Coordinates of C-alpha atoms in Angstrom, one line a residue:
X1 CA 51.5 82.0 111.7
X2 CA 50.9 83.2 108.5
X3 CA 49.0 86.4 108.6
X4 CA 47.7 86.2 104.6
X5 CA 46.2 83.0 105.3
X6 CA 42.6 82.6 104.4
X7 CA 40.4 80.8 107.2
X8 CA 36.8 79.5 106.3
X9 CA 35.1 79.6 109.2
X10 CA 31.7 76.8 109.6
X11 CA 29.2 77.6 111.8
X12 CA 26.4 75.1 112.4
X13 CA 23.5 73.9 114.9
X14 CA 22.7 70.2 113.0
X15 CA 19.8 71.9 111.5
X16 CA 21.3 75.3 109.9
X17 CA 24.9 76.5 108.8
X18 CA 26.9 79.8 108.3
X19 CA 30.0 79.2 106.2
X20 CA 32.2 82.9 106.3
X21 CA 35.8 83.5 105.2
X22 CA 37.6 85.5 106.8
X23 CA 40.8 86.4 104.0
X24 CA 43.7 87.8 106.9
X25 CA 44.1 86.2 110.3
X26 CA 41.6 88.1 113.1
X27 CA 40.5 90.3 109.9
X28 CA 36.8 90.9 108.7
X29 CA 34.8 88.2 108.7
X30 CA 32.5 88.0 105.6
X31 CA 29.1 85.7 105.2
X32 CA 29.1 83.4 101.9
X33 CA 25.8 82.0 101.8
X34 CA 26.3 81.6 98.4
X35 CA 28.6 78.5 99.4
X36 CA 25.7 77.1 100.7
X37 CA 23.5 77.0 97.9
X38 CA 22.7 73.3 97.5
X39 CA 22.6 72.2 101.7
X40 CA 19.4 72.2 103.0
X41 CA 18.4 73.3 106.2
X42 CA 16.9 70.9 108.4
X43 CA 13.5 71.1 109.5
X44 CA 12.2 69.0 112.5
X45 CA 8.6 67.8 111.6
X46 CA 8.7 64.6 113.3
X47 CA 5.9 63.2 115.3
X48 CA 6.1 63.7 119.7
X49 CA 8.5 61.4 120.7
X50 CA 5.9 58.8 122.8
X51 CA 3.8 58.2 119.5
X52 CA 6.8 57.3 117.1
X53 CA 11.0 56.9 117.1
X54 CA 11.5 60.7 116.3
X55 CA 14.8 61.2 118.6
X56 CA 16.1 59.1 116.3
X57 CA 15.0 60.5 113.5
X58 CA 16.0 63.6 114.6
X59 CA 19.6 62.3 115.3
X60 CA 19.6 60.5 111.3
X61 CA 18.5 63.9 110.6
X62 CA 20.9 66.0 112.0
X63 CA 23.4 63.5 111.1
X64 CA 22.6 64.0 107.7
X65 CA 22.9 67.6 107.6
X66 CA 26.1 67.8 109.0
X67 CA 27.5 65.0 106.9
X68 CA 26.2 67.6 103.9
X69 CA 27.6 70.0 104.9
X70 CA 31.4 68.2 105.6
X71 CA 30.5 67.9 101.8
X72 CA 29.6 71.1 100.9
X73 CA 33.1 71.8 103.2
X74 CA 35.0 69.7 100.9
X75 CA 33.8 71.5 98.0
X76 CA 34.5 74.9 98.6
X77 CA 38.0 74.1 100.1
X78 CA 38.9 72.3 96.5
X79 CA 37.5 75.3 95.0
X80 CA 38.7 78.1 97.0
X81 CA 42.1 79.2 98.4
X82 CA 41.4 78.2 101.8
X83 CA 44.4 77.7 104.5
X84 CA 42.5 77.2 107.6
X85 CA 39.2 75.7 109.2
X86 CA 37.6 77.1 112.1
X87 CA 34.3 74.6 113.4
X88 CA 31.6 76.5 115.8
X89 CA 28.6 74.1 117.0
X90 CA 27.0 73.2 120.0
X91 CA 29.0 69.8 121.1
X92 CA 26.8 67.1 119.7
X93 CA 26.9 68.8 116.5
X94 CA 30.4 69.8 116.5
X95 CA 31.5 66.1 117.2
X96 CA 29.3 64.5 114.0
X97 CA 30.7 67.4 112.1
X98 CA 34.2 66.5 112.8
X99 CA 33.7 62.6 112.2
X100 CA 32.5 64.0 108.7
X101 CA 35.3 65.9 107.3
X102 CA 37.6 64.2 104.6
X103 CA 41.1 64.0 106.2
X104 CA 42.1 66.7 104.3
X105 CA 39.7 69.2 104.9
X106 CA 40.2 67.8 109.1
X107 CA 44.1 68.6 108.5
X108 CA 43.1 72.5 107.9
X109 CA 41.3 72.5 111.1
X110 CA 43.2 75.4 113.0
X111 CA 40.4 75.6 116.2
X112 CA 36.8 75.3 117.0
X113 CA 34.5 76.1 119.4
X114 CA 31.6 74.4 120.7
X115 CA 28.7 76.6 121.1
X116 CA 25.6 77.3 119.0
X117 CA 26.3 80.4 117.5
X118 CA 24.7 80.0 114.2
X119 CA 23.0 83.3 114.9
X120 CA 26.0 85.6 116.6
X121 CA 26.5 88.7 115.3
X122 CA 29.8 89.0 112.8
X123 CA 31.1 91.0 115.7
X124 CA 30.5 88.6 118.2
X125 CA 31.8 85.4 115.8
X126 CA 34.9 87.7 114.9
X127 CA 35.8 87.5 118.9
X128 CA 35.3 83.6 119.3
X129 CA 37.3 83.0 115.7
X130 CA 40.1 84.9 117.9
X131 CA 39.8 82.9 120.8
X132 CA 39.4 79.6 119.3
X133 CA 42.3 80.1 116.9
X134 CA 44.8 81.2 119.7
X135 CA 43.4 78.5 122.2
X136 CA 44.3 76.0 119.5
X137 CA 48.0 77.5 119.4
X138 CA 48.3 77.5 123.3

């Protein structure tokens, strides 16, 4: 394991996202939000679900999200010396995130862990970034 390499690190619930980068393995983890200038969060304003189809708009919804943000993903790996790819998201999430990565951004996928997070602490989401890397290299 190279110990230089840089790991972005994609945190998401299917409605908001944290992209960090952490630039040494099980060092610092730093927020970019500035990676995440052009995805939108999204909002659920839907109807109650017994008047109109709003699960599944919510599901198109968060489908939509995550597939922007597989984009936005692709971007700053093509624009950034990234090595590795750590995914953290509830299951659901995590799953539709996964189908949406390019292959090549899906190859730099070192571990993930599925939990919503997408408000842990940098302390707390340094501790599962360990865990899910050295899970992934049990």
């Amino acid at each position: 394991m190279n110990p230089d390499a840089i790991t972005l690190v994609v945190v998401a619930d299917g409605r908001r996202a944290r992209l960090l980068e952490q630039r040494r393995i099980d060092g610092p983890l730093h927020d970019r939000p500035e990676w995440l200038s052009d995805v939108k969060e999204h909002h659920d304003h839907g109807a109650p679900s017994h008047i109109t189809h709003s699960g599944d708009a919510h599901d198109r919804a968060e489908k939509a999200f995550l597939k922007n943000l597989a984009k936005r993903v692709d971007g700053v790996l093509a624009h950034n010396s990234i090595d590795q790819v750590i995914l953290i998201a509830p299951p659901r999430a995590l799953g539709h995130l996964r189908e949406s990565l390019s292959p090549a951004a899906a190859k730099k996928v070192v571990g993930s862990d599925a939990h919503d997070r997408v408000d842990a602490t940098i302390i707390t989401l340094e501790s599962v970034v360990h865990a899910a890397r050295y899970a992934h290299a049990a």
